[in-house]
mmCIF file of N, CA and C in Angstrom:
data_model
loop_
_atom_site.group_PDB
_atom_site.id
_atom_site.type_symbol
_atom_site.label_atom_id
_atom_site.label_comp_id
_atom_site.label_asym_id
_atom_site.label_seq_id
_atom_site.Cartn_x
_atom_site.Cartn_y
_atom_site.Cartn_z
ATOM 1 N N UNK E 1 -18.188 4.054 -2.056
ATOM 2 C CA UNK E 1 -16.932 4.602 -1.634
ATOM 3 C C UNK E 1 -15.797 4.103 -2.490
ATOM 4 N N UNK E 2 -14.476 4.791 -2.550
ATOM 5 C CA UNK E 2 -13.434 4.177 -3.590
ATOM 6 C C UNK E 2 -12.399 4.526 -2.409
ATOM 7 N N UNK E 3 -11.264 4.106 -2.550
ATOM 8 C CA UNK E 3 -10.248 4.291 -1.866
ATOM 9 C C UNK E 3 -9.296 4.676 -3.462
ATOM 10 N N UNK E 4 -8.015 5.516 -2.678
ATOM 11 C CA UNK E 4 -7.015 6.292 -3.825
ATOM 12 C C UNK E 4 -5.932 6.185 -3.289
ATOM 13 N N UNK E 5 -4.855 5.954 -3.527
ATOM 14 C CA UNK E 5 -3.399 5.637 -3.488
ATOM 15 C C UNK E 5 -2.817 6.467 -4.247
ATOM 16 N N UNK E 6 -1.168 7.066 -3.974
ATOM 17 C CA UNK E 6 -0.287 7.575 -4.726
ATOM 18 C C UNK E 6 0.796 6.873 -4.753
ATOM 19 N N UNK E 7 1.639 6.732 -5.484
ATOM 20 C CA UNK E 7 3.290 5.462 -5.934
ATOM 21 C C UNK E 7 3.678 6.162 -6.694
ATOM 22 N N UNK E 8 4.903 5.952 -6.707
ATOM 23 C CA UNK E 8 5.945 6.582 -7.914
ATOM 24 C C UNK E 8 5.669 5.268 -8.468
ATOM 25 N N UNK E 9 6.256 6.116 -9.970
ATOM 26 C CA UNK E 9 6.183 5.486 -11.227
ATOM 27 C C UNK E 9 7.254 4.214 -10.751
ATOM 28 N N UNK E 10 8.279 4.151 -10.105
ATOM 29 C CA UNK E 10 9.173 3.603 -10.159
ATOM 30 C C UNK E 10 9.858 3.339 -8.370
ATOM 31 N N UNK E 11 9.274 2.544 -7.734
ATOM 32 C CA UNK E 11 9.725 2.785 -6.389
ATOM 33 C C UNK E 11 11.582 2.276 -6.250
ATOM 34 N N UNK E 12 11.725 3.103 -6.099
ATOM 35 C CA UNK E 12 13.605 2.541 -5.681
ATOM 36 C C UNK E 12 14.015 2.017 -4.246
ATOM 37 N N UNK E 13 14.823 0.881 -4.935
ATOM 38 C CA UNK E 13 15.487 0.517 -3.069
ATOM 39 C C UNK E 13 15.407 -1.416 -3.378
ATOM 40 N N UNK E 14 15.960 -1.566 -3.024
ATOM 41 C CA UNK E 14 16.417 -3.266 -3.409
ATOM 42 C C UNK E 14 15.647 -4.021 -1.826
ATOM 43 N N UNK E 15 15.525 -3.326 -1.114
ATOM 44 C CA UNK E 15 15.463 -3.771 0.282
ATOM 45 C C UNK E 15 14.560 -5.260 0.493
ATOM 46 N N UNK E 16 14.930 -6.273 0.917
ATOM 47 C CA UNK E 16 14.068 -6.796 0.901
ATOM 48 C C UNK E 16 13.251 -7.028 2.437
ATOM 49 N N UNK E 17 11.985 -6.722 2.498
ATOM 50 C CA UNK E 17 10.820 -6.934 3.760
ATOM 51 C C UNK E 17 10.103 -8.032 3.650
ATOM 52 N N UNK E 18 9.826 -8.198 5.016
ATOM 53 C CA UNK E 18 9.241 -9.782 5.294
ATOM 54 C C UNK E 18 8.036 -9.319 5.501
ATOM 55 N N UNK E 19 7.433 -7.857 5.819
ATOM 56 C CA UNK E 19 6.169 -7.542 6.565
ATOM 57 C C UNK E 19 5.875 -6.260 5.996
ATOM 58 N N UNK E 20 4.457 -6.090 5.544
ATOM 59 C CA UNK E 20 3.991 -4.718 4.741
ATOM 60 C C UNK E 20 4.255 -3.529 6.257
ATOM 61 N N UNK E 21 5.022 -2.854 6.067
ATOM 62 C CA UNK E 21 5.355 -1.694 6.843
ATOM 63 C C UNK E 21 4.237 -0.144 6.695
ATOM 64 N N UNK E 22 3.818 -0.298 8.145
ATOM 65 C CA UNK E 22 2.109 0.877 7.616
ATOM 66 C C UNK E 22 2.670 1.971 8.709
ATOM 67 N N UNK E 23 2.972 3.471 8.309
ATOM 68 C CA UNK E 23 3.294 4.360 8.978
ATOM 69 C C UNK E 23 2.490 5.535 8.765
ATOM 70 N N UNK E 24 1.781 5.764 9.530
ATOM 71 C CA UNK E 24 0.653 7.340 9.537
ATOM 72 C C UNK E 24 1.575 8.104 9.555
ATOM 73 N N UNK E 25 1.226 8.964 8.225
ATOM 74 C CA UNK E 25 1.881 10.564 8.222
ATOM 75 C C UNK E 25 1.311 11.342 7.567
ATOM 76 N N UNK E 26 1.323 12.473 7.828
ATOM 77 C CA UNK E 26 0.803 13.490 7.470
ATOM 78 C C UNK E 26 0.976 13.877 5.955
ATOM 79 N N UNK E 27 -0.116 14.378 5.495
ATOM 80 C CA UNK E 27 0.096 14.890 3.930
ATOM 81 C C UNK E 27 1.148 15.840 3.800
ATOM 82 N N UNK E 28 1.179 16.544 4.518
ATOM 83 C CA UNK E 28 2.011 17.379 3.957
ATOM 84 C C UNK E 28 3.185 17.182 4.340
ATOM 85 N N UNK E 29 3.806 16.124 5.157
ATOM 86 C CA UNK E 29 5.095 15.616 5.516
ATOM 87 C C UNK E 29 5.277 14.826 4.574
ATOM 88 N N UNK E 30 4.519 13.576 4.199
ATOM 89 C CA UNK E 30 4.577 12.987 2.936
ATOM 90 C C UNK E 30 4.769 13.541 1.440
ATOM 91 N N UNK E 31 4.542 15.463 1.339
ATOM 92 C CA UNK E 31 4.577 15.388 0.522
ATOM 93 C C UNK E 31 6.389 16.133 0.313
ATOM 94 N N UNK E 32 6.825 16.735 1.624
ATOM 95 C CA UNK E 32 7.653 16.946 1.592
ATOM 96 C C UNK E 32 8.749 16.200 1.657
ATOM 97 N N UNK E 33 8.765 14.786 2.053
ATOM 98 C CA UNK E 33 9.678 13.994 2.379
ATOM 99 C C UNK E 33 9.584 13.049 0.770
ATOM 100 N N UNK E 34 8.326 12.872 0.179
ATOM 101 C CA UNK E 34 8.434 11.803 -0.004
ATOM 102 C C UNK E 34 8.043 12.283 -1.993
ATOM 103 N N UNK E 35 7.481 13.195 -1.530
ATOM 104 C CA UNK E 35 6.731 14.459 -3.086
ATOM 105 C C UNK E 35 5.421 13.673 -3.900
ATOM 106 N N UNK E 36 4.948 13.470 -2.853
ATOM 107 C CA UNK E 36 3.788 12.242 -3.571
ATOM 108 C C UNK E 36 2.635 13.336 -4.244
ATOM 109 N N UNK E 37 2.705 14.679 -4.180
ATOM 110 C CA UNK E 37 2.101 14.944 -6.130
ATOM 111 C C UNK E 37 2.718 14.870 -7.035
ATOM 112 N N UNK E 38 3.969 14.195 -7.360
ATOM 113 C CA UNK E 38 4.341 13.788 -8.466
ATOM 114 C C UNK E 38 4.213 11.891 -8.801
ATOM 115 N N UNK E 39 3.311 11.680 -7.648
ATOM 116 C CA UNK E 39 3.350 10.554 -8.092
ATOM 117 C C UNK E 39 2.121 9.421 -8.782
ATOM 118 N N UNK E 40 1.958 8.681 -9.590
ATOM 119 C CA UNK E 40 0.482 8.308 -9.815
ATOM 120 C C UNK E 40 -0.558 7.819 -9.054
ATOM 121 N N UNK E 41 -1.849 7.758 -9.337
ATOM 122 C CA UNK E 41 -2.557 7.431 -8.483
ATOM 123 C C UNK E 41 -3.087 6.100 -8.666
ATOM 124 N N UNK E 42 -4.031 5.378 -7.790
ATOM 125 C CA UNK E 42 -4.675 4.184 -8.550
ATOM 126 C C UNK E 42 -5.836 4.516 -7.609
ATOM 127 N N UNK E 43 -6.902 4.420 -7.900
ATOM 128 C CA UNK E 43 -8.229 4.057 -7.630
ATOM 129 C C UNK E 43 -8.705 2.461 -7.200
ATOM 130 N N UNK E 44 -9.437 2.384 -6.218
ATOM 131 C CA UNK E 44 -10.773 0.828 -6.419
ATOM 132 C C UNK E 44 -12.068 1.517 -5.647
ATOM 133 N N UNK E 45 -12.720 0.729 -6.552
ATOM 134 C CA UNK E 45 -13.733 0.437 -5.661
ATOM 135 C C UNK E 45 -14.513 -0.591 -4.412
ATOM 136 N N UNK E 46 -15.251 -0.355 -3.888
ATOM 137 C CA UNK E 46 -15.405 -1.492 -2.614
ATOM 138 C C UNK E 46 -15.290 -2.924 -3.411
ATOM 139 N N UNK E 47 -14.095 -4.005 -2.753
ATOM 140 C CA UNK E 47 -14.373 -5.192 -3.956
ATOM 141 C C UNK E 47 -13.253 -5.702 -2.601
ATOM 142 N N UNK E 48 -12.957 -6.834 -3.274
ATOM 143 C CA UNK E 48 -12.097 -7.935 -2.585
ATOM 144 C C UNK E 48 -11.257 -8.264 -4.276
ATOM 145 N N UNK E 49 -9.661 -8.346 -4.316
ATOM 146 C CA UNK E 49 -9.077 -9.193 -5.459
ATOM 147 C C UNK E 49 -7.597 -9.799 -4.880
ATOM 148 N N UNK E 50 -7.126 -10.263 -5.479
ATOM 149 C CA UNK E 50 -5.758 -10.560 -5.127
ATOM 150 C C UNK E 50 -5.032 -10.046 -6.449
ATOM 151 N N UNK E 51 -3.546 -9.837 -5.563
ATOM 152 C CA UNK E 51 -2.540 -8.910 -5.684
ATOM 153 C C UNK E 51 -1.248 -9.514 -5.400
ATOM 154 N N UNK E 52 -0.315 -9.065 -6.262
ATOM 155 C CA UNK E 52 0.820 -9.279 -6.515
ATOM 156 C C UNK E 52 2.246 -8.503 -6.622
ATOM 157 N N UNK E 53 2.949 -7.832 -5.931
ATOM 158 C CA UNK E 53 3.993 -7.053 -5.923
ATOM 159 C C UNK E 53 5.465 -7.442 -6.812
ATOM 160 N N UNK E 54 5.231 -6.822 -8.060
ATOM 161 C CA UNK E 54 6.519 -6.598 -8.665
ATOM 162 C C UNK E 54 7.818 -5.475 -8.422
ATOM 163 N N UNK E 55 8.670 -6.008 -7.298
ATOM 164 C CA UNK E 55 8.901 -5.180 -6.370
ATOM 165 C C UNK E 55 8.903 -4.485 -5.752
ATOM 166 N N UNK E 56 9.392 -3.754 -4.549
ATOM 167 C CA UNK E 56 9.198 -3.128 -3.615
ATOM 168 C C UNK E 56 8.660 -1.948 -3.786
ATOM 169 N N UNK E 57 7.171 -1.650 -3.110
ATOM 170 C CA UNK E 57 6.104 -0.724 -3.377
ATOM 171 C C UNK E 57 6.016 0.394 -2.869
ATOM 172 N N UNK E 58 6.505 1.675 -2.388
ATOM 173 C CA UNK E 58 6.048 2.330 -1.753
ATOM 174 C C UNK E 58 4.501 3.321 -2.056
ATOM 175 N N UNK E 59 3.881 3.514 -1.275
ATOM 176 C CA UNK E 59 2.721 4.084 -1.785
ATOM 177 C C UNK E 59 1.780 4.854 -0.242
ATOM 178 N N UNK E 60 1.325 6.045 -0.523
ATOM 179 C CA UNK E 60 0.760 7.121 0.328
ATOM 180 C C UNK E 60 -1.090 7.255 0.241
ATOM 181 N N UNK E 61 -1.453 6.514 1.240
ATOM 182 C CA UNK E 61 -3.403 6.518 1.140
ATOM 183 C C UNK E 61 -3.551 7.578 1.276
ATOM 184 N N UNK E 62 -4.259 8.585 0.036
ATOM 185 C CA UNK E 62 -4.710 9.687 0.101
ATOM 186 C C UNK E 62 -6.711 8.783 0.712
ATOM 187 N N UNK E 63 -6.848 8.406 0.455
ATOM 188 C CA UNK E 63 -8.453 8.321 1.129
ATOM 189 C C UNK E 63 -9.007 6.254 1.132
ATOM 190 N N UNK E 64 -9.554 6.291 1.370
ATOM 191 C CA UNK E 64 -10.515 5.264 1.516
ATOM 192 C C UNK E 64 -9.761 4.332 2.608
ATOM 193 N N UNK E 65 -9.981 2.810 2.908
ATOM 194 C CA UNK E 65 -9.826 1.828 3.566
ATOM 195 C C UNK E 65 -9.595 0.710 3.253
ATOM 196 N N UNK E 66 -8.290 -0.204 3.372
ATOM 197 C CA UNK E 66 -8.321 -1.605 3.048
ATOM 198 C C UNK E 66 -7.502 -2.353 4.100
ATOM 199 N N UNK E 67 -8.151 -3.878 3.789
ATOM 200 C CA UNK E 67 -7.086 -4.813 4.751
ATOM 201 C C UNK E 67 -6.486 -5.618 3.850
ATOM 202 N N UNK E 68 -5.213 -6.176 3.951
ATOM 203 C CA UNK E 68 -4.288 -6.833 2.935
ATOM 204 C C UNK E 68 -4.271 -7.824 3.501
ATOM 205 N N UNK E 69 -4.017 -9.083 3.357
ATOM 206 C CA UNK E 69 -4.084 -9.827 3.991
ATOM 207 C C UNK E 69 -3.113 -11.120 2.966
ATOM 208 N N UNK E 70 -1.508 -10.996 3.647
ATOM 209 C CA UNK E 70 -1.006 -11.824 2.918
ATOM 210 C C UNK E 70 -1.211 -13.586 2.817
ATOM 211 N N UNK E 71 -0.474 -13.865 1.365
ATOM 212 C CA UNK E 71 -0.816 -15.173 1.050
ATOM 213 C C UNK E 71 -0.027 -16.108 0.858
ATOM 214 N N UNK E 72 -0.003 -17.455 -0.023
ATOM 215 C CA UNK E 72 1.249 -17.804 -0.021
ATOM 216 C C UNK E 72 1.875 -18.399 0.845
ATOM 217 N N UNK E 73 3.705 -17.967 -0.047
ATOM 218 C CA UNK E 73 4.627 -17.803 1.094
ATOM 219 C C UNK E 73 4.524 -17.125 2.058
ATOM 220 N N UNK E 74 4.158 -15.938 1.869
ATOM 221 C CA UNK E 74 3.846 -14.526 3.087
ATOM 222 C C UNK E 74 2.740 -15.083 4.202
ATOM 223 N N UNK E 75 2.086 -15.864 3.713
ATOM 224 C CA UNK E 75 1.077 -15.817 4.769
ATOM 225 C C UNK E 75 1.422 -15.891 5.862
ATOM 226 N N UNK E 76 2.123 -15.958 6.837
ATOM 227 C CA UNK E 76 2.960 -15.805 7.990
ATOM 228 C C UNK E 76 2.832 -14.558 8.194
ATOM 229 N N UNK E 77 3.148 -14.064 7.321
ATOM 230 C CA UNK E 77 2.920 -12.356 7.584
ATOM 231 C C UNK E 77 2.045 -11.591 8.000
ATOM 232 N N UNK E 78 1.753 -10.340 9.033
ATOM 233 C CA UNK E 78 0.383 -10.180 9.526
ATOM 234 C C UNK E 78 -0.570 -9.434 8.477
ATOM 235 N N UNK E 79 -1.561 -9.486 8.939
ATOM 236 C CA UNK E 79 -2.267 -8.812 8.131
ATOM 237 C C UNK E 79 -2.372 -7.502 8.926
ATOM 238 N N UNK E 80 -2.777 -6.350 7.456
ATOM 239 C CA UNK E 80 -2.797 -4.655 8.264
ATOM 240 C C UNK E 80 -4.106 -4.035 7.500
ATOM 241 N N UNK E 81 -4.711 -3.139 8.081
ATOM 242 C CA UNK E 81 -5.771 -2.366 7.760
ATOM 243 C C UNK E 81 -4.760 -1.104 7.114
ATOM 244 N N UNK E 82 -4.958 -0.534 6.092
ATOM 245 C CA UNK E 82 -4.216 0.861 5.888
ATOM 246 C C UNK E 82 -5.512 1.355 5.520
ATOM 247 N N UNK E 83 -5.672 2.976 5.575
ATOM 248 C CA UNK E 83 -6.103 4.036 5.839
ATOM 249 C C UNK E 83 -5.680 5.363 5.028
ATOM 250 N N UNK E 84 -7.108 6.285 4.963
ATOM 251 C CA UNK E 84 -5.829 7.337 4.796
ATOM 252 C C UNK E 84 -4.804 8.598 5.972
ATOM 253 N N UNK E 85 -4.056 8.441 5.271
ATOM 254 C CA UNK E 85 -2.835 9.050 5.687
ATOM 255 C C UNK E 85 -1.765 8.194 5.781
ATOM 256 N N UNK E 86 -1.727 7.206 5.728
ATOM 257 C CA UNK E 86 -1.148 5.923 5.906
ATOM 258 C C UNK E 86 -0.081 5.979 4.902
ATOM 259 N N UNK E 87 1.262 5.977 5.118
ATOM 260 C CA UNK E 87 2.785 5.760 4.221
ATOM 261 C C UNK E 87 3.062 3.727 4.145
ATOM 262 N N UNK E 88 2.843 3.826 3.002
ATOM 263 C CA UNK E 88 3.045 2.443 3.212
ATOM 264 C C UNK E 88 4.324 1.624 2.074
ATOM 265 N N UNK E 89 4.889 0.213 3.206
ATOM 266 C CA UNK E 89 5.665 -0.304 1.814
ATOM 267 C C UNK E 89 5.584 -1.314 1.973
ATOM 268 N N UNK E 90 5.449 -2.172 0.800
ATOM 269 C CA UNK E 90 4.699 -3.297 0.271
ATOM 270 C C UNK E 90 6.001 -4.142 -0.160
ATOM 271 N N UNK E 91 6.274 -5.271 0.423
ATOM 272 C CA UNK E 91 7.554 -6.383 0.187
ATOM 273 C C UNK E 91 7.539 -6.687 -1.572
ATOM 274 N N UNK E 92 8.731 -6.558 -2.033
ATOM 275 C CA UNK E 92 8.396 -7.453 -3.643
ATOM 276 C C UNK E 92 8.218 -8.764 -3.439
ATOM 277 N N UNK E 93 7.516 -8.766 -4.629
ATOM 278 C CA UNK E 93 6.843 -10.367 -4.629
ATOM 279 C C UNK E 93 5.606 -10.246 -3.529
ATOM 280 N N UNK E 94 5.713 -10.036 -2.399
ATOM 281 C CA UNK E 94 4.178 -10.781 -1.531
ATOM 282 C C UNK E 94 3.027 -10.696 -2.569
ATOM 283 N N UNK E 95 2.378 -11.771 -2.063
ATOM 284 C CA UNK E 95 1.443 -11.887 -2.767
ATOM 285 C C UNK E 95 -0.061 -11.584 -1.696
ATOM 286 N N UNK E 96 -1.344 -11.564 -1.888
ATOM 287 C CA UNK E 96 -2.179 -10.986 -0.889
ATOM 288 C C UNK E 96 -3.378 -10.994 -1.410
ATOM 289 N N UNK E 97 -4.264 -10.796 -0.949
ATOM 290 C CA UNK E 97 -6.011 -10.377 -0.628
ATOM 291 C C UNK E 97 -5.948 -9.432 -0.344
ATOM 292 N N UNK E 98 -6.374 -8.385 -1.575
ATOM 293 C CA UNK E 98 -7.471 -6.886 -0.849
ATOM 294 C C UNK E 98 -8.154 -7.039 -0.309
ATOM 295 N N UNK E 99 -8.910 -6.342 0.515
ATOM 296 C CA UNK E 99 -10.135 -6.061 0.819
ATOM 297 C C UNK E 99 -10.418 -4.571 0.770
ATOM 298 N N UNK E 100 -10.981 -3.697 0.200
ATOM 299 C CA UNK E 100 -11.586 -2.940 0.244
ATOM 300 C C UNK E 100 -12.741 -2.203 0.499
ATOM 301 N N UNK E 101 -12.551 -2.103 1.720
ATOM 302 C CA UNK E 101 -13.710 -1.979 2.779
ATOM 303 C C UNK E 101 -14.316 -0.263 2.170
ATOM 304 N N UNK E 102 -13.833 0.926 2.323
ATOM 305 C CA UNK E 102 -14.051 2.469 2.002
ATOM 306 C C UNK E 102 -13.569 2.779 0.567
#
């Protein structure tokens, strides 16, 4: 199984979050709100790595399954399963554990 993600090239917004924010929405609301076929994709396969956010991430699970599981400073922070359909935004800087379960 692989899991697939979409992100703009360039996520905008200074905001800073203490907690990866996971909101189910629909593809085609996502694509209207948010236009995620213009945006790139990334692929994995089933694996475990750690990860690093060079600022604030937004990004739309077109398919597969993972749990993040922050580290660090963040580790305070909860950990979340995202999915697909899943709108998600990722704090700059946190740092974390994939897991890639699908």
């Amino acid at each position: 199984g692989t899991s697939e993600l979409a992100a703009p090239a360039a996520t905008l917004g200074a905001m800073s979050l203490l907690e990866i924010v996971v909101t189910p929405m629909d593809k085609a609301l996502a694509e209207a709100e948010k236009k995620i076929s213009s945006w790139g994709t990334w692929g994995s396969e089933v694996r475990r790595f750690d990860w690093q956010w060079s600022g604030t991430e937004e990004a739309y699970i077109l398919e597969g399954e993972a749990t993040i599981t922050p580290t660090g400073k963040f580790a305070s922070c909860k950990e979340v399963t995202i999915k697909a359909g899943d709108f998600c935004i990722f704090p700059d800087g946190m740092t974390c554990v994939w897991n890639v379960t699908k």
